[in-house]
């Protein structure tokens, strides 16, 4: 009898799937009203079968009815990026933006992907590009895809107007001024940066001249003399990428020649002789306003004089000496800059960092600085954090990443600081410190924490102390000095001997988000279950809505977490992350049974990824079914071959 019921269910599901596929295929013929008339449960089941265009069309009406299209966008993301990555986008807005950004970029530049090929009829049209342009706020500029960008200057001008209205962030991933025909690329950038609403700029190149062009007139009063010459002379930059930083030294020092460097003229002449007739060489300048008048109609956006936009958020992902040099001359007058992020693939030289701190000091001393957020890495030693804070004492957010060179001089941690300790309060509200080195001295961090009474968010990763030392001092400092903490993240830090200090900290603050990721919480505990019971009792604070205990080898002790929702003082958790804890199917089932007795007051987002569910799939699936009524589950397949990797990562 049971077998017949299962066969009937399977047949029903198969028929339903065929119907959903028919709706997807004939969506236009059916009409949106007919689809919306479906019963709500059936409509929810339909969403994962719809295309991106169909989801975008139906979303406004569904949202008005209080229904989310999240499941549909996640299903598309599974095709695009894989299940695990898709689940990292927790909201409808995040998932939709990621889908639309990926699809827009693929379709616009003609990049192939399985999803685009399968849905080419719906996607390869101007209507899709226009629809996607209204949904994205980030534009990836790929200069070598010249034809697509050239189209924005001709037959796709309406699309460029849409992008102006919606794009807030532009990512420049390749060299600009060494292109053979950069006019269209520079014009598109000009329209987005100067005519549009774009204020965020992401740069993944280390080119002094390119960075100077991007920053010119858009917030900083610094004028790169080499760039100014190229505004006046015909375009002659046809050299190799290595020459994109030509004359940085003379430019940075403010020296100016009245002639175009001979080396570039020679290179340019050679390339002309080999590639084309000299008479066909374009004669134009790099001045954005001249380019704008060249490409735009008389009554277009360039009618009259163009105004320069402002860059308020700048991120340089490949920040080498050339970029740092140009930035050093731009920064003292970059008054509109609110956020600056610099990351180098290699460790910054200490001298370069100290010079950069001096530039920050000039900006701060001007009294006109808007800089509130600074992110920088990789720094050679932790003492430089104090240097940066003293140079820019008005920062409200600081993210620093340190890595000690294996070879080279060893640094005195305090030598980069001031001669006398600075005890004045800092306005810091957010601090992130990531350390990749064998040992750290806690003093550099605790001294900053004591000066930061307004700190609301703290993220510390990778801190290693000398043998025999404990993180108790760090936790005690937080308990004494940082009562405003709302978000606290510890990552890859040994806290197994700090339970009393953790309990004291939790009882004295009102955290909203807490993460102990890979912190070896139960390692070496005489009674792990008892220790976890104590921790759970302290976690029942009414303010806490997000908790992560990923990579802590909870294993069978996961059952204790169900006690979060028992008793009179129930937890208000909405998100619980217990990834990579070697939770066996039987242990998850016991956790599910206890959670059924004491269900959470809110539907819980429960992250169970990277746990060995394949050890007993039947029991694992039974546990998942019992959890579903009270939880939104984030799960993925597990391979037993990953067991050793999981074990090593939690040692």
XYZ file of C-alpha atoms in Angstrom:
651
model
C 0.000 0.000 0.000
C 2.797 2.414 0.974
C 4.573 1.632 -2.289
C 1.490 2.600 -4.302
C 1.164 5.871 -2.393
C 4.806 6.712 -3.090
C 4.351 5.941 -6.807
C 1.260 8.164 -6.916
C 3.151 11.013 -5.223
C 6.007 10.616 -7.682
C 3.592 10.713 -10.627
C 1.880 13.827 -9.225
C 5.216 15.605 -8.816
C 6.253 14.670 -12.349
C 2.939 15.957 -13.796
C 3.222 19.168 -11.775
C 6.754 19.715 -13.078
C 5.548 19.305 -16.664
C 2.822 21.875 -16.037
C 5.345 24.318 -14.590
C 7.581 23.860 -17.636
C 4.572 24.579 -19.865
C 3.843 27.793 -17.964
C 7.481 28.831 -18.381
C 7.393 28.089 -22.132
C 4.055 29.825 -22.791
C 4.328 32.561 -20.153
C 3.721 35.410 -22.619
C 0.715 33.709 -24.210
C -0.854 32.935 -20.838
C -0.408 36.487 -19.599
C 0.767 37.646 -16.195
C -2.768 37.890 -14.782
C -3.443 34.208 -15.440
C -0.245 33.255 -13.629
C -1.071 35.508 -10.673
C -4.506 33.887 -10.380
C -2.889 30.587 -9.380
C -3.362 29.543 -5.714
C -0.571 30.875 -3.502
C 0.962 27.442 -2.647
C 1.081 26.539 -6.347
C 2.506 29.947 -7.241
C 5.335 29.496 -4.720
C 6.168 26.083 -6.235
C 6.195 27.622 -9.726
C 8.787 30.326 -8.994
C 11.936 28.117 -9.217
C 10.880 27.114 -12.759
C 10.615 30.649 -14.191
C 13.285 32.548 -16.129
C 14.966 35.721 -14.890
C 12.833 37.848 -17.223
C 9.626 36.224 -15.999
C 10.592 36.607 -12.336
C 11.415 40.263 -12.900
C 8.032 40.812 -14.551
C 6.010 39.049 -11.872
C 7.933 40.275 -8.799
C 6.205 43.659 -8.205
C 2.741 42.084 -8.113
C 3.915 39.258 -5.847
C 5.629 41.656 -3.460
C 2.387 43.620 -3.140
C 0.741 40.367 -2.016
C 3.498 39.819 0.532
C 5.145 37.023 -1.479
C 8.885 36.824 -2.192
C 10.541 35.636 -5.411
C 13.659 34.581 -3.487
C 13.327 30.867 -4.313
C 13.235 31.646 -8.038
C 16.370 33.792 -7.986
C 18.241 31.214 -5.885
C 17.361 28.478 -8.386
C 18.931 30.558 -11.180
C 21.976 31.246 -8.997
C 22.401 27.502 -8.524
C 22.837 27.239 -12.289
C 25.190 30.216 -12.417
C 27.435 29.799 -9.365
C 26.603 26.473 -7.704
C 24.416 25.623 -4.734
C 26.768 26.571 -1.903
C 27.572 30.025 -3.300
C 23.905 30.668 -4.143
C 22.848 30.166 -0.552
C 25.150 32.968 0.597
C 22.633 35.480 -0.780
C 20.037 35.533 1.983
C 17.523 38.129 0.749
C 15.403 38.533 -2.361
C 17.157 41.809 -3.245
C 20.668 40.319 -2.903
C 19.833 37.228 -4.945
C 18.106 39.212 -7.704
C 20.950 41.723 -8.019
C 23.541 38.949 -8.293
C 21.516 37.165 -10.994
C 20.877 40.330 -12.998
C 24.490 41.517 -12.711
C 25.896 38.196 -13.934
C 23.392 37.874 -16.752
C 23.720 41.515 -17.842
C 27.513 41.226 -17.954
C 27.371 37.964 -19.930
C 24.770 39.169 -22.432
C 26.172 42.686 -22.851
C 29.721 41.512 -23.549
C 28.669 38.354 -25.420
C 30.220 35.990 -22.865
C 28.903 32.453 -23.069
C 27.460 30.468 -20.170
C 25.207 27.439 -19.945
C 22.306 29.437 -18.543
C 22.548 32.119 -21.235
C 22.703 29.479 -23.972
C 19.657 27.650 -22.558
C 17.663 30.890 -22.331
C 19.068 32.771 -25.305
C 15.591 33.476 -26.718
C 14.646 35.483 -23.614
C 18.012 36.997 -22.797
C 19.623 38.065 -26.060
C 17.448 41.087 -26.621
C 17.565 44.805 -25.918
C 14.476 44.454 -23.719
C 16.349 42.162 -21.320
C 19.361 44.487 -21.167
C 17.069 47.427 -20.420
C 15.224 45.481 -17.740
C 18.460 44.266 -16.140
C 19.959 47.780 -16.259
C 17.155 48.964 -13.982
C 17.943 46.212 -11.455
C 21.722 46.475 -11.115
C 23.808 49.139 -9.386
C 27.289 47.821 -10.299
C 28.883 47.937 -13.769
C 31.950 45.907 -14.733
C 33.924 47.748 -17.409
C 35.921 45.373 -19.636
C 37.871 47.699 -21.981
C 39.046 44.897 -24.280
C 35.377 44.200 -25.160
C 35.489 47.276 -27.355
C 32.541 46.509 -29.622
C 30.010 46.280 -26.774
C 31.175 49.580 -25.302
C 31.264 51.180 -28.735
C 27.593 50.201 -29.179
C 26.709 52.324 -26.125
C 27.944 55.359 -28.046
C 25.810 54.607 -31.123
C 22.709 52.420 -31.393
C 22.479 51.660 -27.646
C 22.512 55.221 -26.324
C 19.147 54.624 -24.521
C 20.786 51.784 -22.576
C 23.635 54.104 -21.567
C 21.062 56.634 -20.299
C 19.484 53.880 -18.175
C 22.873 52.902 -16.771
C 23.534 56.532 -15.844
C 20.366 56.534 -13.739
C 21.025 53.268 -11.890
C 24.753 52.466 -11.711
C 26.311 53.550 -8.417
C 29.578 51.602 -8.684
C 31.977 50.996 -11.608
C 34.715 48.367 -11.679
C 37.678 49.053 -14.012
C 39.502 45.768 -14.485
C 41.945 46.450 -17.341
C 44.305 49.170 -18.535
C 42.592 52.075 -20.285
C 45.051 54.467 -21.887
C 47.169 51.817 -23.608
C 44.198 50.655 -25.677
C 44.522 51.251 -29.402
C 41.175 53.045 -29.504
C 40.217 54.092 -25.975
C 37.778 56.863 -26.954
C 34.559 54.871 -26.515
C 35.714 53.346 -23.228
C 36.675 56.726 -21.764
C 33.431 58.268 -23.003
C 31.322 55.569 -21.286
C 33.275 56.124 -18.075
C 32.750 59.876 -18.393
C 29.004 59.446 -18.799
C 28.741 57.175 -15.732
C 31.130 59.106 -13.489
C 30.220 62.663 -14.512
C 26.664 62.568 -15.886
C 25.335 59.605 -13.891
C 24.952 58.809 -10.191
C 28.138 56.721 -9.928
C 30.225 57.701 -6.908
C 31.922 54.364 -6.160
C 35.015 53.375 -8.150
C 36.742 49.988 -8.001
C 40.126 49.690 -9.756
C 41.965 46.404 -10.333
C 45.001 47.786 -12.150
C 48.233 49.375 -10.991
C 48.670 52.166 -13.504
C 49.650 55.673 -12.472
C 48.313 57.361 -15.595
C 45.024 55.440 -15.690
C 44.370 56.192 -12.023
C 45.232 59.846 -12.610
C 42.646 60.003 -15.444
C 39.984 58.384 -13.247
C 40.603 60.765 -10.339
C 41.178 63.913 -12.404
C 38.671 66.582 -11.465
C 36.479 64.143 -9.545
C 37.180 65.314 -6.034
C 40.889 65.964 -5.826
C 42.418 69.290 -6.832
C 45.675 67.583 -7.796
C 46.492 67.827 -11.523
C 48.796 65.211 -13.028
C 51.003 67.199 -15.407
C 51.612 64.270 -17.749
C 47.869 63.722 -18.054
C 47.292 67.429 -18.625
C 49.644 67.301 -21.623
C 47.701 64.383 -23.065
C 44.526 66.446 -22.739
C 46.098 68.960 -25.102
C 47.998 66.750 -27.569
C 46.722 64.033 -29.913
C 46.524 60.634 -28.272
C 49.914 58.897 -28.506
C 49.828 56.222 -25.831
C 50.383 53.108 -27.918
C 53.066 51.549 -25.760
C 53.090 48.431 -23.640
C 51.316 48.249 -20.260
C 54.646 48.779 -18.564
C 54.726 52.290 -19.981
C 51.297 53.176 -18.582
C 53.147 54.499 -15.550
C 55.579 56.607 -17.586
C 57.083 59.635 -15.973
C 55.474 58.936 -12.620
C 58.508 60.301 -10.883
C 58.547 63.584 -12.791
C 54.769 63.838 -12.716
C 54.548 63.173 -9.027
C 57.217 65.726 -8.311
C 55.259 68.334 -10.234
C 57.850 68.697 -13.036
C 56.431 69.366 -16.470
C 57.867 69.047 -19.970
C 56.516 70.897 -22.939
C 57.291 68.014 -25.284
C 55.874 64.544 -25.631
C 58.438 61.951 -24.459
C 60.394 60.651 -27.455
C 60.142 57.027 -26.385
C 56.366 57.072 -26.645
C 56.419 58.910 -29.990
C 58.776 56.292 -31.390
C 56.670 53.396 -30.122
C 53.565 55.038 -31.500
C 55.161 55.601 -34.925
C 56.303 51.988 -35.143
C 52.843 50.669 -34.289
C 51.278 52.955 -36.919
C 53.675 51.765 -39.626
C 52.911 48.114 -38.863
C 49.173 48.298 -38.361
C 47.623 51.064 -40.420
C 47.987 54.003 -42.688
C 49.126 57.077 -40.697
C 46.378 59.073 -42.309
C 43.805 56.934 -40.486
C 45.263 57.565 -37.034
C 42.642 59.176 -34.775
C 43.490 62.671 -33.653
C 41.823 63.360 -30.291
C 42.606 64.251 -26.718
C 41.795 62.467 -23.469
C 39.799 65.372 -22.077
C 36.406 63.903 -20.981
C 34.558 67.050 -22.018
C 36.024 66.991 -25.524
C 35.175 63.300 -25.837
C 31.649 64.006 -24.656
C 31.065 66.659 -27.324
C 32.558 64.308 -29.910
C 30.228 61.382 -29.155
C 27.043 63.075 -27.938
C 24.440 64.876 -30.048
C 24.073 68.617 -29.628
C 21.010 68.276 -27.444
C 22.408 65.341 -25.454
C 23.808 65.234 -21.952
C 26.900 67.164 -22.999
C 25.014 70.265 -24.169
C 26.967 73.088 -22.581
C 29.952 72.467 -20.324
C 30.176 69.065 -18.617
C 30.429 69.004 -14.866
C 32.771 66.574 -13.145
C 31.219 64.046 -10.793
C 32.603 63.135 -7.394
C 34.184 59.896 -6.230
C 33.192 59.281 -2.633
C 34.223 55.613 -2.376
C 37.491 54.410 -3.919
C 38.760 50.833 -3.856
C 42.111 49.876 -5.405
C 42.407 46.092 -5.417
C 45.867 45.928 -6.945
C 47.604 48.796 -5.233
C 51.270 48.881 -6.160
C 53.860 51.675 -5.934
C 52.499 53.495 -9.015
C 48.933 53.736 -7.694
C 50.153 54.647 -4.232
C 52.301 57.429 -5.682
C 49.407 59.045 -7.580
C 47.071 58.587 -4.629
C 49.641 60.199 -2.375
C 49.485 63.409 -4.419
C 45.693 63.315 -4.848
C 44.684 62.573 -1.273
C 45.546 65.855 0.516
C 42.835 67.689 -1.470
C 40.439 64.758 -1.941
C 37.839 66.334 0.351
C 34.790 64.437 -0.936
C 36.346 60.999 -0.377
C 34.437 59.112 2.332
C 35.797 55.580 1.944
C 39.217 54.338 0.793
C 40.222 50.695 0.372
C 43.741 49.683 -0.678
C 44.905 46.109 -1.093
C 48.236 44.875 -2.356
C 49.007 41.307 -3.437
C 52.428 41.728 -1.863
C 53.268 43.249 1.506
C 53.520 47.053 1.494
C 56.947 48.456 2.335
C 57.020 50.117 5.727
C 58.418 53.339 4.220
C 55.521 53.516 1.743
C 52.992 53.073 4.547
C 54.633 55.774 6.651
C 54.561 58.173 3.670
C 50.899 57.303 3.103
C 50.189 58.032 6.784
C 51.799 61.437 6.286
C 49.424 62.135 3.402
C 46.470 61.074 5.568
C 47.716 63.514 8.190
C 47.700 66.348 5.623
C 44.121 65.539 4.649
C 43.075 65.403 8.284
C 44.858 68.675 9.137
C 43.043 70.444 6.306
C 39.842 70.343 8.356
C 37.857 69.501 5.180
C 38.261 65.720 5.204
C 35.197 63.495 4.733
C 37.200 60.262 5.053
C 35.430 57.994 7.538
C 36.338 54.484 6.359
C 39.845 53.146 5.658
C 40.738 49.587 4.630
C 44.355 48.655 3.906
C 46.453 45.515 3.535
C 48.847 43.862 3.493
C 50.787 45.775 6.170
C 54.184 44.487 7.370
C 53.567 44.782 11.116
C 50.820 45.561 13.618
C 52.463 48.708 14.978
C 51.363 50.542 11.833
C 47.724 50.434 12.945
C 48.507 52.991 15.625
C 50.308 55.132 13.029
C 47.280 55.186 10.719
C 44.857 56.014 13.531
C 47.031 58.843 14.787
C 47.330 60.212 11.237
C 43.569 60.076 10.647
C 41.943 60.268 14.087
C 38.415 60.967 12.753
C 37.956 57.520 11.190
C 34.779 55.722 12.217
C 35.691 52.484 10.416
C 39.083 50.809 10.028
C 39.981 47.488 8.399
C 43.625 46.403 8.503
C 45.282 43.199 7.366
C 48.793 42.277 8.467
C 51.214 39.720 7.109
C 54.758 39.264 8.301
C 57.294 38.536 5.589
C 58.992 35.163 5.995
C 62.263 36.723 4.892
C 63.391 40.232 5.719
C 63.814 42.448 8.773
C 61.838 41.860 11.939
C 59.987 44.898 13.236
C 59.650 46.416 16.661
C 55.862 46.521 17.107
C 55.789 49.934 18.750
C 58.398 51.820 16.751
C 55.827 53.064 14.251
C 53.729 54.614 16.974
C 54.041 57.997 18.624
C 56.770 58.708 21.130
C 54.197 59.107 23.873
C 51.088 56.927 24.196
C 47.958 58.630 22.878
C 45.057 58.080 25.271
C 42.454 60.323 23.626
C 39.157 58.685 22.665
C 38.656 57.593 19.079
C 35.304 57.814 17.235
C 35.764 54.275 15.849
C 32.486 52.403 15.414
C 33.751 49.499 13.310
C 37.128 47.733 13.512
C 38.383 44.726 11.537
C 41.819 43.248 12.217
C 43.132 40.277 10.222
C 46.549 38.891 11.061
C 48.641 36.383 9.099
C 51.732 35.871 11.228
C 53.089 33.419 13.728
C 52.720 35.505 16.883
C 51.080 38.774 17.908
C 51.310 41.073 20.887
C 47.857 41.848 22.287
C 48.854 45.306 23.488
C 48.596 46.919 20.038
C 44.913 45.937 19.917
C 43.812 46.362 23.534
C 45.238 49.901 23.615
C 43.027 50.824 20.630
C 39.965 49.103 22.132
C 40.346 51.112 25.349
C 40.281 54.311 23.272
C 37.132 53.253 21.359
C 34.103 53.549 23.677
C 31.707 53.881 20.703
C 32.804 50.645 19.009
C 29.733 48.809 17.694
C 31.331 46.197 15.407
C 34.539 44.219 15.931
C 36.004 41.468 13.725
C 39.289 39.806 14.718
C 40.801 36.989 12.649
C 43.923 34.863 12.892
C 45.464 36.272 16.058
C 48.143 33.940 17.454
C 49.682 34.537 20.870
C 52.997 33.250 22.236
C 52.878 29.789 23.814
C 51.289 29.867 27.264
C 49.422 33.138 26.672
C 45.616 33.426 26.615
C 43.076 35.659 24.893
C 41.564 36.440 28.317
C 43.091 39.925 28.319
C 41.369 40.733 25.014
C 37.980 39.551 26.293
C 38.431 41.415 29.590
C 39.228 44.633 27.724
C 36.040 44.256 25.668
C 33.996 43.716 28.852
C 35.475 46.799 30.500
C 35.748 49.282 27.616
C 33.348 48.399 24.795
C 29.802 48.324 26.146
C 28.289 49.507 22.841
C 29.206 46.359 20.880
C 26.433 45.083 18.635
C 28.401 42.856 16.224
C 31.285 40.645 17.379
C 33.189 38.179 15.167
C 36.088 35.993 16.226
C 37.638 33.903 13.459
C 40.475 31.374 13.662
C 41.294 32.275 17.270
C 41.855 29.814 20.082
C 39.293 30.493 22.821
C 38.986 27.058 24.468
C 40.500 28.320 27.751
C 38.443 31.525 27.897
C 34.900 30.345 28.749
C 34.593 32.387 32.006
C 35.690 35.549 30.163
C 33.283 34.845 27.293
C 30.387 34.391 29.720
C 31.257 37.644 31.484
C 31.395 39.506 28.173
C 28.037 38.125 26.985
C 26.280 39.024 30.244
C 27.489 42.611 30.093
C 26.567 43.619 26.537
C 23.605 43.599 24.150
C 25.001 41.870 21.061
C 22.858 41.493 17.951
C 25.265 39.358 15.899
C 27.882 36.978 17.311
C 30.303 34.664 15.493
C 32.777 32.196 16.952
C 34.133 30.711 13.712
C 36.899 28.134 14.054
C 37.604 29.137 17.659
C 38.094 25.627 19.142
C 35.477 26.422 21.789
C 35.184 22.882 23.177
C 38.762 21.795 22.603
C 40.404 20.370 25.746
C 37.190 20.832 27.767
C 36.858 18.173 30.468
C 33.082 18.173 29.955
C 32.256 19.710 26.525
C 28.490 19.319 26.974
C 28.508 21.137 30.314
C 30.615 23.970 28.868
C 28.211 24.342 25.953
C 25.214 24.393 28.318
C 26.794 27.331 30.166
C 27.463 29.134 26.902
C 23.893 28.572 25.672
C 22.491 30.001 28.906
C 24.517 33.187 28.394
C 23.438 33.433 24.747
C 19.749 33.791 25.648
C 19.921 37.557 25.386
C 16.856 39.197 23.814
C 18.944 41.326 21.430
C 20.828 38.454 19.732
C 19.349 37.525 16.344
C 22.336 35.969 14.522
C 24.737 33.335 15.903
C 27.535 31.460 14.120
C 29.385 28.536 15.688
C 30.877 27.216 12.437
C 33.953 24.946 12.577
C 33.966 24.214 16.291
C 33.601 20.394 16.248
C 30.283 20.487 18.089
C 29.454 17.011 16.747
C 27.025 15.212 19.109
C 26.883 18.250 21.417
C 24.808 20.094 18.801
C 21.704 18.829 20.644
C 22.454 21.297 23.447
C 21.745 24.214 21.086
C 18.050 23.325 21.112
C 18.023 24.621 24.706
C 18.334 28.124 23.282
C 14.568 28.066 22.825
C 13.541 26.366 26.073
C 12.556 27.840 29.422
C 11.130 31.242 30.244
C 13.978 33.259 28.672
C 13.823 32.004 25.095
C 16.353 33.162 22.519
C 15.166 35.488 19.747
C 17.589 34.001 17.208
C 16.654 34.223 13.538
C 19.907 32.852 12.068
C 21.996 29.943 13.361
C 25.131 28.847 11.488
C 26.514 25.436 12.482
C 28.459 24.602 9.313
C 31.491 22.288 9.385
C 30.858 20.852 12.842
C 31.024 17.158 11.904
C 27.368 16.712 12.889
C 26.323 13.116 12.201
C 22.781 12.281 10.949
C 21.752 10.738 14.281
C 22.907 13.841 16.166
C 20.992 16.125 13.815
C 17.879 13.991 14.274
C 18.158 14.326 18.064
C 18.579 18.088 17.666
C 15.468 18.156 15.444
C 13.426 16.205 18.009
C 14.360 18.635 20.777
C 13.615 21.603 18.538
C 10.147 20.206 17.877
C 9.510 20.276 21.641
C 10.835 23.838 21.982
C 10.412 25.494 18.555
C 12.024 28.916 17.977
C 9.667 31.929 18.207
C 10.753 33.028 14.703
C 11.386 30.866 11.638
C 15.057 30.036 11.937
C 17.540 30.232 9.059
C 19.642 27.168 9.856
C 22.942 26.659 8.006
C 23.894 22.963 8.006
C 26.381 22.959 5.138
C 29.561 20.858 5.197
C 28.311 18.290 7.688
C 28.519 14.531 6.866
C 24.892 13.843 5.983
C 25.875 11.079 3.544
C 26.931 8.808 6.425
C 23.243 7.895 6.793
C 21.160 9.695 4.141
C 17.843 8.290 5.346
C 18.320 9.518 8.926
C 19.688 12.847 7.663
C 16.654 13.429 5.435
C 14.312 12.461 8.268
C 15.985 15.084 10.461
C 15.651 17.703 7.709
C 11.923 16.980 7.339
C 11.423 17.475 11.064
C 13.341 20.760 10.977
C 11.523 22.235 7.968
C 8.374 23.469 9.790
C 10.430 25.684 12.092
C 13.495 26.403 9.934
C 14.660 27.584 6.527
C 17.452 25.107 5.830
C 20.730 25.800 4.047
C 22.117 22.409 3.044
C 24.313 20.929 0.343
C 25.697 17.549 -0.577
C 28.551 16.168 1.511
C 31.354 13.962 0.265
C 32.892 11.600 2.766
C 36.245 12.245 1.103
C 36.038 15.738 2.627
C 36.063 14.281 6.141
C 39.822 14.553 6.575
C 39.770 18.132 5.277
C 37.062 18.964 7.810
C 39.020 17.267 10.573
C 42.237 19.107 9.787
C 40.447 22.467 9.536
C 39.154 22.000 13.065
C 42.299 20.655 14.724
